[in-house]
Tab-separated table of C-alpha atoms in Angstrom:
chain	number	residue	atom	x	y	z
A	13	MET	CA	82.720	217.832	11.447
A	14	SER	CA	86.212	219.344	10.194
A	15	LYS	CA	87.686	222.283	11.605
A	16	THR	CA	89.044	225.329	9.872
A	17	GLU	CA	91.208	228.079	11.614
A	18	VAL	CA	90.310	231.029	10.665
A	19	ILE	CA	91.706	234.720	11.900
A	20	LEU	CA	88.674	237.080	12.963
A	21	THR	CA	88.846	241.081	11.528
A	22	GLU	CA	86.099	241.653	13.646
A	23	ASN	CA	84.934	241.423	17.524
A	24	VAL	CA	82.642	238.048	17.056
A	25	VAL	CA	80.594	237.423	20.625
A	26	GLY	CA	81.640	234.376	21.614
A	27	LEU	CA	83.890	233.686	19.493
A	28	GLY	CA	86.905	235.808	19.691
A	29	ALA	CA	88.131	239.651	19.754
A	30	GLU	CA	89.364	240.893	16.132
A	31	SER	CA	93.453	239.501	15.346
A	32	ASP	CA	93.125	235.489	17.489
A	33	LYS	CA	93.534	233.291	15.320
A	34	VAL	CA	89.940	231.048	16.288
A	35	GLU	CA	89.234	226.830	14.940
A	36	VAL	CA	85.956	226.973	13.667
A	37	ALA	CA	83.695	224.559	12.188
A	38	ALA	CA	84.028	224.449	8.054
A	39	GLY	CA	80.809	225.380	7.406
A	40	TYR	CA	80.854	228.021	9.829
A	41	ALA	CA	83.926	229.637	8.438
A	42	ARG	CA	82.364	229.114	4.874
A	43	ASN	CA	79.538	230.094	5.236
A	44	TYR	CA	79.006	233.183	7.785
A	45	LEU	CA	81.989	234.558	8.363
A	46	LEU	CA	84.516	234.434	5.491
A	47	PRO	CA	81.662	236.139	3.060
A	48	LEU	CA	80.623	238.876	6.044
A	49	GLY	CA	83.960	239.507	6.212
A	50	LYS	CA	84.238	238.998	9.280
A	51	ALA	CA	87.053	236.544	8.936
A	52	ILE	CA	89.955	235.732	6.981
A	53	SER	CA	92.211	232.203	6.430
A	54	ALA	CA	94.309	231.375	8.435
A	55	SER	CA	97.559	230.544	5.645
A	56	ALA	CA	100.847	231.635	5.607
A	57	GLY	CA	100.406	234.569	3.218
A	58	ASN	CA	97.515	235.924	5.987
A	59	GLU	CA	100.491	235.696	8.943
A	60	ARG	CA	101.487	239.057	7.629
A	61	TYR	CA	97.868	241.112	7.805
A	62	LEU	CA	97.497	239.209	11.521
A	63	ALA	CA	100.625	241.006	12.567
A	64	ALA	CA	99.308	244.305	11.130
A	65	LEU	CA	95.747	243.191	12.903
A	66	GLN	CA	97.115	243.106	16.344
A	67	ALA	CA	98.743	246.526	16.996
A	68	LYS	CA	95.839	247.864	15.108
A	69	ARG	CA	94.093	245.960	17.924
A	70	THR	CA	97.143	246.804	20.197
A	71	GLN	CA	96.679	250.780	19.548
A	72	ARG	CA	93.057	251.272	19.950
A	73	GLU	CA	92.786	249.422	23.005
A	74	THR	CA	95.101	251.790	24.170
A	75	LYS	CA	93.338	254.250	22.647
A	76	GLU	CA	90.655	253.376	24.338
A	77	LEU	CA	91.190	252.650	27.988
A	78	GLU	CA	92.608	256.129	28.195
A	79	LEU	CA	89.592	257.697	27.035
A	80	MET	CA	87.204	255.622	29.400
A	81	GLY	CA	90.281	256.867	32.111
A	82	ASP	CA	89.809	260.395	32.198
A	83	LEU	CA	85.523	259.518	31.219
A	84	LYS	CA	86.527	258.111	35.096
A	85	ALA	CA	87.461	260.857	36.397
A	86	GLU	CA	84.498	262.866	34.763
A	87	LEU	CA	82.445	261.369	35.854
A	88	GLU	CA	83.634	261.212	39.418
A	89	HIS	CA	82.432	264.991	40.187
A	90	LEU	CA	79.276	265.203	38.105
A	91	LEU	CA	76.068	265.198	39.416
A	92	LEU	CA	73.248	263.062	36.952
A	93	VAL	CA	69.657	265.161	37.748
A	94	VAL	CA	66.543	262.461	36.828
A	95	LYS	CA	63.149	263.921	36.911
A	96	VAL	CA	60.063	261.373	37.756
A	97	LYS	CA	56.470	261.736	37.327
A	98	THR	CA	55.312	261.357	41.350
A	99	GLY	CA	51.599	261.044	43.898
A	100	GLU	CA	51.144	262.564	46.537
A	101	GLY	CA	53.411	261.805	49.063
A	102	GLY	CA	56.370	262.092	47.090
A	103	LYS	CA	55.907	257.999	45.767
A	104	MET	CA	56.908	257.912	42.184
A	105	PHE	CA	54.594	255.886	39.203
A	106	GLY	CA	57.234	253.661	38.014
A	107	SER	CA	61.021	253.701	38.151
A	108	VAL	CA	64.529	254.555	37.077
A	109	THR	CA	65.890	252.148	34.602
A	110	VAL	CA	68.994	252.298	33.164
A	111	GLY	CA	68.334	252.709	29.598
A	112	MET	CA	67.135	256.227	31.755
A	113	ILE	CA	70.040	256.843	33.842
A	114	ALA	CA	71.940	256.687	29.770
A	115	ASP	CA	69.570	258.794	28.125
A	116	GLN	CA	69.760	261.562	30.478
A	117	ALA	CA	74.010	261.414	31.047
A	118	LYS	CA	73.685	261.794	27.064
A	119	ALA	CA	70.806	264.819	27.414
A	120	GLN	CA	72.924	266.624	30.639
A	121	LEU	CA	76.401	265.455	30.415
A	122	GLY	CA	76.692	264.537	26.482
A	123	VAL	CA	78.557	262.001	27.735
A	124	GLU	CA	77.152	258.574	25.756
A	125	LEU	CA	77.205	255.207	27.821
A	126	ASP	CA	76.491	252.511	26.719
A	127	ARG	CA	73.727	250.741	28.971
A	128	LYS	CA	75.590	247.806	29.647
A	129	LYS	CA	77.996	249.262	31.177
A	130	ILE	CA	75.498	250.590	33.520
A	131	ASN	CA	76.004	247.995	36.744
A	132	LEU	CA	72.434	249.004	38.538
A	133	PRO	CA	71.132	245.669	40.281
A	134	GLN	CA	67.007	246.754	41.074
A	135	ALA	CA	65.629	249.659	39.381
A	136	ILE	CA	65.645	252.798	41.455
A	137	ARG	CA	62.258	252.756	42.930
A	138	GLU	CA	62.196	255.855	45.614
A	139	LEU	CA	63.305	259.238	45.524
A	140	GLY	CA	66.504	260.724	46.946
A	141	ASP	CA	70.892	260.565	45.972
A	142	TYR	CA	72.528	257.382	44.546
A	143	GLU	CA	75.753	255.828	43.436
A	144	VAL	CA	75.808	253.723	40.496
A	145	ASN	CA	78.600	251.908	39.634
A	146	LEU	CA	79.808	252.090	35.876
A	147	LYS	CA	82.107	249.454	34.621
A	148	LEU	CA	83.763	251.382	32.056
A	149	HIS	CA	86.656	248.984	30.038
A	150	THR	CA	87.740	245.818	31.302
A	151	ASP	CA	90.232	247.660	33.856
A	152	ILE	CA	88.034	250.738	34.855
A	153	GLU	CA	85.100	251.276	37.187
A	154	GLY	CA	84.030	254.721	37.944
A	155	LEU	CA	80.750	255.923	40.301
A	156	LEU	CA	77.836	258.227	38.916
A	157	LYS	CA	76.067	260.220	41.092
A	158	VAL	CA	72.043	260.039	40.467
A	159	LYS	CA	69.403	262.701	42.070
A	160	VAL	CA	65.948	261.386	41.520
A	161	GLU	CA	64.409	264.629	41.955
A	162	SER	CA	59.859	264.804	41.386
A	163	GLU	CA	58.758	266.758	38.374
A	164	ASN	CA	55.868	267.834	39.581
A	165	PRO	CA	56.375	269.744	44.035
A	166	VAL	CA	56.255	267.527	46.806
A	167	LEU	CA	53.287	268.421	48.185
A	168	GLU	CA	53.485	269.081	52.076
A	169	SER	CA	50.641	265.997	54.464
A	170	GLU	CA	48.252	267.666	56.959
A	171	ALA	CA	50.110	266.105	59.299
A	172	GLU	CA	53.292	266.940	58.777
A	173	ALA	CA	52.205	270.241	57.944
A	174	ARG	CA	50.276	270.656	61.139
A	175	VAL	CA	54.022	269.332	63.547
A	176	ARG	CA	56.267	272.713	61.383
A	177	THR	CA	53.488	274.848	62.644
A	178	ASP	CA	53.103	273.692	66.213
A	179	GLU	CA	49.386	273.272	65.873
A	180	PRO	CA	46.931	271.750	67.926
A	181	VAL	CA	45.873	268.519	66.601
A	182	LYS	CA	41.949	269.148	66.069
A	183	ARG	CA	40.057	266.219	66.792
A	184	ASP	CA	35.890	265.521	65.755
A	185	GLU	CA	34.536	264.322	68.872
A	186	LYS	CA	32.828	261.715	66.242
A	187	SER	CA	36.387	259.881	65.494
A	188	VAL	CA	36.659	259.322	69.425
A	189	ASN	CA	35.585	256.154	70.364
A	190	THR	CA	35.055	255.767	73.874
A	191	VAL	CA	34.285	252.564	75.644
A	192	SER	CA	30.842	252.760	78.207
């Protein structure tokens, strides 16, 4: 198979980033990359264009790194509250997922987080406070504090209510087993 060199004009998954010079199959370049404008042929005239693309990429990555650093500092001081439906005793229906965290961050904090940047090994299945890792950039990782609360007030069970009020436990005579 014949190979040809192209200069990528945008990020292509599995191939490279903007301004990378890569070698690909001639058919892939001719039928996909070049017609869609994702690449240009690597010729002497396009070398100057490559230098401009690299400068543009460097500038964009520097700006993105700065923005993500600011976002990390901002998010570490905020608390995201996720309200979920619960049954008796505070047992959750379902779980809190990466998508729910991203949606709530946008709604409550005004921060648009990509779901791929939220690192949640397993879905959250219990009420409480959690720290969720964020992979904001290749060099920047942050933490987001998440509090999972019930939408409806959690009702106390009768046993917990009795203990708190120090009432004696009433027993039915029928429920007591006697050994003869």
